[in-house]
mmCIF file of C-alpha atoms in Angstrom:
data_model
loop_
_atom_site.group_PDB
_atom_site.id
_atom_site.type_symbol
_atom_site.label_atom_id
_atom_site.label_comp_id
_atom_site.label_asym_id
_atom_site.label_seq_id
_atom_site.Cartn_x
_atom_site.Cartn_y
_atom_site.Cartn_z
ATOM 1 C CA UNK F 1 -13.839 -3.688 -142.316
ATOM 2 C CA UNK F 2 -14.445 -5.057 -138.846
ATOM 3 C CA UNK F 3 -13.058 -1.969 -136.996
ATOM 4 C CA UNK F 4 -15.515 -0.077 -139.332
ATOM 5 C CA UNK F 5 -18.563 -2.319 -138.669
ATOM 6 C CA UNK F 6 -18.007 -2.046 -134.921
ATOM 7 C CA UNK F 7 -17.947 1.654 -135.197
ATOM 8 C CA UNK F 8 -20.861 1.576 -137.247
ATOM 9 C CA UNK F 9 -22.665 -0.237 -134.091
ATOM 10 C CA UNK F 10 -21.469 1.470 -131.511
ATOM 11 C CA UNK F 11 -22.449 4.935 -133.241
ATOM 12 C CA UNK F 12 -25.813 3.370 -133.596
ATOM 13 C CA UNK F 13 -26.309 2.480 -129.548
ATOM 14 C CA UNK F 14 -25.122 5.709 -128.717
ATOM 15 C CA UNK F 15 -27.706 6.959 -131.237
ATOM 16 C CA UNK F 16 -30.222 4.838 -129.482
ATOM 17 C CA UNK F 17 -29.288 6.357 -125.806
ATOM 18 C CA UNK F 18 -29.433 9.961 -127.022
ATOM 19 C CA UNK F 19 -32.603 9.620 -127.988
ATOM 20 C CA UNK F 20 -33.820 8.091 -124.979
ATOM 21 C CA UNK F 21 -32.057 10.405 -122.649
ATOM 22 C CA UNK F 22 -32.604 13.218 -124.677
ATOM 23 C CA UNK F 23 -36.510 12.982 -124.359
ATOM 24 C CA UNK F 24 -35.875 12.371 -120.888
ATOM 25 C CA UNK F 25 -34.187 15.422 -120.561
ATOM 26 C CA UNK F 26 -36.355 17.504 -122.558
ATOM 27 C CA UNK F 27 -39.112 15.950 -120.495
ATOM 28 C CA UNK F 28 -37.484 17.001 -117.337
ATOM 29 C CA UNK F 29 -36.729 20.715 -118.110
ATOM 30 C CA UNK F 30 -39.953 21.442 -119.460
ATOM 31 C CA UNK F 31 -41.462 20.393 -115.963
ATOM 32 C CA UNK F 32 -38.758 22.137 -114.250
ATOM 33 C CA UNK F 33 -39.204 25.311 -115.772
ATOM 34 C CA UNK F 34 -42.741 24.971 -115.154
ATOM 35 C CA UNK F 35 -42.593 24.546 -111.759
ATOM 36 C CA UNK F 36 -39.687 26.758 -111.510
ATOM 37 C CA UNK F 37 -41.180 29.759 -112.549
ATOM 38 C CA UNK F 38 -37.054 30.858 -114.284
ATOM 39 C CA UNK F 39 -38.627 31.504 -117.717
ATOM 40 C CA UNK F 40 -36.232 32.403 -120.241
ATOM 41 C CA UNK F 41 -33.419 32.273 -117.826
ATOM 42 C CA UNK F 42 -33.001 28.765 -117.737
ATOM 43 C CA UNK F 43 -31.899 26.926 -120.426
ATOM 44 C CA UNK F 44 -32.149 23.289 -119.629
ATOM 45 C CA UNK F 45 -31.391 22.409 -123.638
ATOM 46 C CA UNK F 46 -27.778 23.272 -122.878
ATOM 47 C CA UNK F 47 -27.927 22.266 -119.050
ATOM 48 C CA UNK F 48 -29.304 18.879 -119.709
ATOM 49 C CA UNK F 49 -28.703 17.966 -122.820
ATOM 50 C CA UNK F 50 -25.925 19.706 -123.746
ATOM 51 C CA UNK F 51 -23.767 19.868 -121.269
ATOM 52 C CA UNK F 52 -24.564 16.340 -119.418
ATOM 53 C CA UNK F 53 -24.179 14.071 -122.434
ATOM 54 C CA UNK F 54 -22.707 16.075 -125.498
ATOM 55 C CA UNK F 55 -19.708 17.920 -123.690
ATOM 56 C CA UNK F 56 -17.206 16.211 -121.010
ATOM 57 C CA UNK F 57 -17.037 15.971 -118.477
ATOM 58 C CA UNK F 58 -20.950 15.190 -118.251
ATOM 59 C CA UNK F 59 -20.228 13.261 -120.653
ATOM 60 C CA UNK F 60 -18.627 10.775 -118.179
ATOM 61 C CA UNK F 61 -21.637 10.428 -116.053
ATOM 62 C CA UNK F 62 -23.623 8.218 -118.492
ATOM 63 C CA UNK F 63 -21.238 5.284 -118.864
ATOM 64 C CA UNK F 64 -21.571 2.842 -121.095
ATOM 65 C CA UNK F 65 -21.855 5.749 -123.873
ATOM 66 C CA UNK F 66 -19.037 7.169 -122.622
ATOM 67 C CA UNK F 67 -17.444 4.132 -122.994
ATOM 68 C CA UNK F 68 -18.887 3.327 -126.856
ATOM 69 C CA UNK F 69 -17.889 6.896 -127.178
ATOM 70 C CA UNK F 70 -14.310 6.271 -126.170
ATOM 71 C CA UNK F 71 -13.937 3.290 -128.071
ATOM 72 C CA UNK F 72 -14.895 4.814 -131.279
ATOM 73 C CA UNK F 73 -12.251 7.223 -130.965
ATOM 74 C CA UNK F 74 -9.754 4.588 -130.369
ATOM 75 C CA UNK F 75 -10.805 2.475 -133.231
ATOM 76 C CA UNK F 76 -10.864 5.683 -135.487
ATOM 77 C CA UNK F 77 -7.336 6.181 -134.528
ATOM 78 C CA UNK F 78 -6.242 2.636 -135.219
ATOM 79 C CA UNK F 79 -8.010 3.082 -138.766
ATOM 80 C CA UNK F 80 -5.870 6.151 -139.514
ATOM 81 C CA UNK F 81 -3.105 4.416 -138.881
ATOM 82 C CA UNK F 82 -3.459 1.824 -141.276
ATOM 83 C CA UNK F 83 -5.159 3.588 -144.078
ATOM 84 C CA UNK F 84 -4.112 5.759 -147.127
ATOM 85 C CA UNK F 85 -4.673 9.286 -146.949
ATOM 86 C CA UNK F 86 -7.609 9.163 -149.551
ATOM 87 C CA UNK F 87 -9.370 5.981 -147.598
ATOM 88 C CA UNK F 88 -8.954 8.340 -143.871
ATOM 89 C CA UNK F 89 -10.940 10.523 -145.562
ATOM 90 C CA UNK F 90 -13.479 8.457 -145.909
ATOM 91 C CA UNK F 91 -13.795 6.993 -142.552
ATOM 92 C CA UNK F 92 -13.106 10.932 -141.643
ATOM 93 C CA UNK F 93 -17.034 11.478 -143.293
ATOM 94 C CA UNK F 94 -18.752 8.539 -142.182
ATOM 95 C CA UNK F 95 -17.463 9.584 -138.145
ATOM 96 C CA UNK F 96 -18.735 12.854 -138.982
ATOM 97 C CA UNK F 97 -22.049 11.985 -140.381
ATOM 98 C CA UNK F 98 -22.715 9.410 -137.461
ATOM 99 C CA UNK F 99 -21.976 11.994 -135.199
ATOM 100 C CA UNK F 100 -23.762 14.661 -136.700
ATOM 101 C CA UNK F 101 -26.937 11.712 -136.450
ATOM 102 C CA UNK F 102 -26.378 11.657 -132.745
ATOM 103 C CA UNK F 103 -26.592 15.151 -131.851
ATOM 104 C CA UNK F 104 -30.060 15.371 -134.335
ATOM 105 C CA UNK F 105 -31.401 13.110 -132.464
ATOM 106 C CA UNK F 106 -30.955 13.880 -129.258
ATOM 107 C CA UNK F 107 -31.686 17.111 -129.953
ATOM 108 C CA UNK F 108 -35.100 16.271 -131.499
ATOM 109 C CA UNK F 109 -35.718 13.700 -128.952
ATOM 110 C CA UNK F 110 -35.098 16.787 -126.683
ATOM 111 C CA UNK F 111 -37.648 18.605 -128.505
ATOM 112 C CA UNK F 112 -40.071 16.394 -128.085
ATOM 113 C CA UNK F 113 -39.670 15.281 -124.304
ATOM 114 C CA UNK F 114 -40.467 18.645 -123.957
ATOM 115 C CA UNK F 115 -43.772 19.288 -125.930
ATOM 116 C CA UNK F 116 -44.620 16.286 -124.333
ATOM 117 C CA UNK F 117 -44.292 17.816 -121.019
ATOM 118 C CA UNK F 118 -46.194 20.897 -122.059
ATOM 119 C CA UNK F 119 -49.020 18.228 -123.236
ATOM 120 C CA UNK F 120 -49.339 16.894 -119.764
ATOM 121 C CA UNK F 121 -48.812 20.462 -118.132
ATOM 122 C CA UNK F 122 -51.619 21.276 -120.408
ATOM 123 C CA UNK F 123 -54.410 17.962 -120.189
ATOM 124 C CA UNK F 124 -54.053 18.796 -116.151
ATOM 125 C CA UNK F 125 -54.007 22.725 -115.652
ATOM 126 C CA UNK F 126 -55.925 24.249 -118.676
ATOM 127 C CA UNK F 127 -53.768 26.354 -121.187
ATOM 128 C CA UNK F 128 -51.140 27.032 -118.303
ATOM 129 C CA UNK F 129 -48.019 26.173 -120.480
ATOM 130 C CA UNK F 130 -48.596 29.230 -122.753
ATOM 131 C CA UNK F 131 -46.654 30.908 -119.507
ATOM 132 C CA UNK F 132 -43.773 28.875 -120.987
ATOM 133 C CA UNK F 133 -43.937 30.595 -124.568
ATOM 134 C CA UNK F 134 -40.729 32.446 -124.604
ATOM 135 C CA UNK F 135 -38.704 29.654 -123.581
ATOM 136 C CA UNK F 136 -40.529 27.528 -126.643
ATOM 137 C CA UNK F 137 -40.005 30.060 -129.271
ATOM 138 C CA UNK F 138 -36.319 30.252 -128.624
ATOM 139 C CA UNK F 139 -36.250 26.824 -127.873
ATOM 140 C CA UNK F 140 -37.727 26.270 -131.678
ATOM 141 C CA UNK F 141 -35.405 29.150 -132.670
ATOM 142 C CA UNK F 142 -32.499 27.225 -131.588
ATOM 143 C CA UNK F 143 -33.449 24.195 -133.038
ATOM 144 C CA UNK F 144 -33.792 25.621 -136.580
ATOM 145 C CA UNK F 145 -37.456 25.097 -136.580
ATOM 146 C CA UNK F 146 -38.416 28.410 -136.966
ATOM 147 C CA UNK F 147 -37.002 31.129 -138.212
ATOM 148 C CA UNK F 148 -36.783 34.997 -137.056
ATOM 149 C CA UNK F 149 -39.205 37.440 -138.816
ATOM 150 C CA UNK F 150 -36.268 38.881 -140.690
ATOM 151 C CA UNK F 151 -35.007 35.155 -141.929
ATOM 152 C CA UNK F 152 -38.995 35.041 -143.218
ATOM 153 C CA UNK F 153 -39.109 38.055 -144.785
ATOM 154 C CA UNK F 154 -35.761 37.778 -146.745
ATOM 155 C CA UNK F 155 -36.657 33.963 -148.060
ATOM 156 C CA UNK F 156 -40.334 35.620 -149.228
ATOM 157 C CA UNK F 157 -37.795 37.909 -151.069
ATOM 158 C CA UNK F 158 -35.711 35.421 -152.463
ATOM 159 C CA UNK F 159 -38.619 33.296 -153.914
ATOM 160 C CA UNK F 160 -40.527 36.776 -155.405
ATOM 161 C CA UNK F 161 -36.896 36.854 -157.079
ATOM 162 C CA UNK F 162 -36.445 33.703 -158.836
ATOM 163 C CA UNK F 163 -40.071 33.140 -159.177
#
């Protein structure tokens, strides 16, 4: 149980930094591709967020969640060797469901660094991040906050079916 708890904990701080350095990072690409002028060709969401904390070896630049990180993975080893099959898969769906918390959050923290920058770009210069509506459409897209015309169309279909 104490190898679990301390999981637990350290699956909740690295909750805690995603979400801080994802709105960071969502922050700083929206001003980037602002200023930029790259429009749809760069894709900070993978660049910064993606690939710096999610994927190694960016990963290893933010390091004490790298190290929580690593340390998770050693005490979910050491838990797999000294439970029953049933009981690993257990532990199995809890890793997997704090995980999947992580990446939510960061990514919505993400999401919102960057409608935050769009705010600012917006209170200063007028209506100037509509320039930046591609990029927030796919963006949203991505996400799975919106869906495609087609994805619309076919749910309106569904529901006229089982209404």
């Amino acid at each position: 149980m104490e190898k679990l708890k301390t999981m637990e904990e350290r699956y909740r701080q690295n909750r805690k930094y995603a979400s801080h350095y994802g709105f960071e990072a969502g922050l700083f690409s929206g001003f980037q591709l602002f200023f930029s002028g790259n429009g749809i060709t760069e894709d900070g969401f993978d660049r910064y967020l993606m690939k710096s904390l999610m994927e190694m070896p960016g990963m290893q630049r933010h390091v004490d969640y790298y190290a929580r990180n690593d340390e998770i993975l050693r005490l979910g080893k050491e838990l797999g060797e000294e439970l029953t099959d049933e009981n690993k898969e257990h532990v199995v769906s809890l890793e997997c469901a704090w995980g999947q918390r992580i990446h939510s959050f960061a990514c919505h923290a993400f999401y919102c660094g960057y409608r935050a920058a769009l705010r600012v770009i917006d209170a200063v210069g007028g209506l100037e991040s509509m320039s930046m509506i591609d990029h927030t459409l796919l963006l949203e897209y991505r996400l799975g906050y919106i869906g495609s015309y087609e994805q619309v169309e076919r749910e309106q279909e569904r529901k006229k079916k089982t209404a």
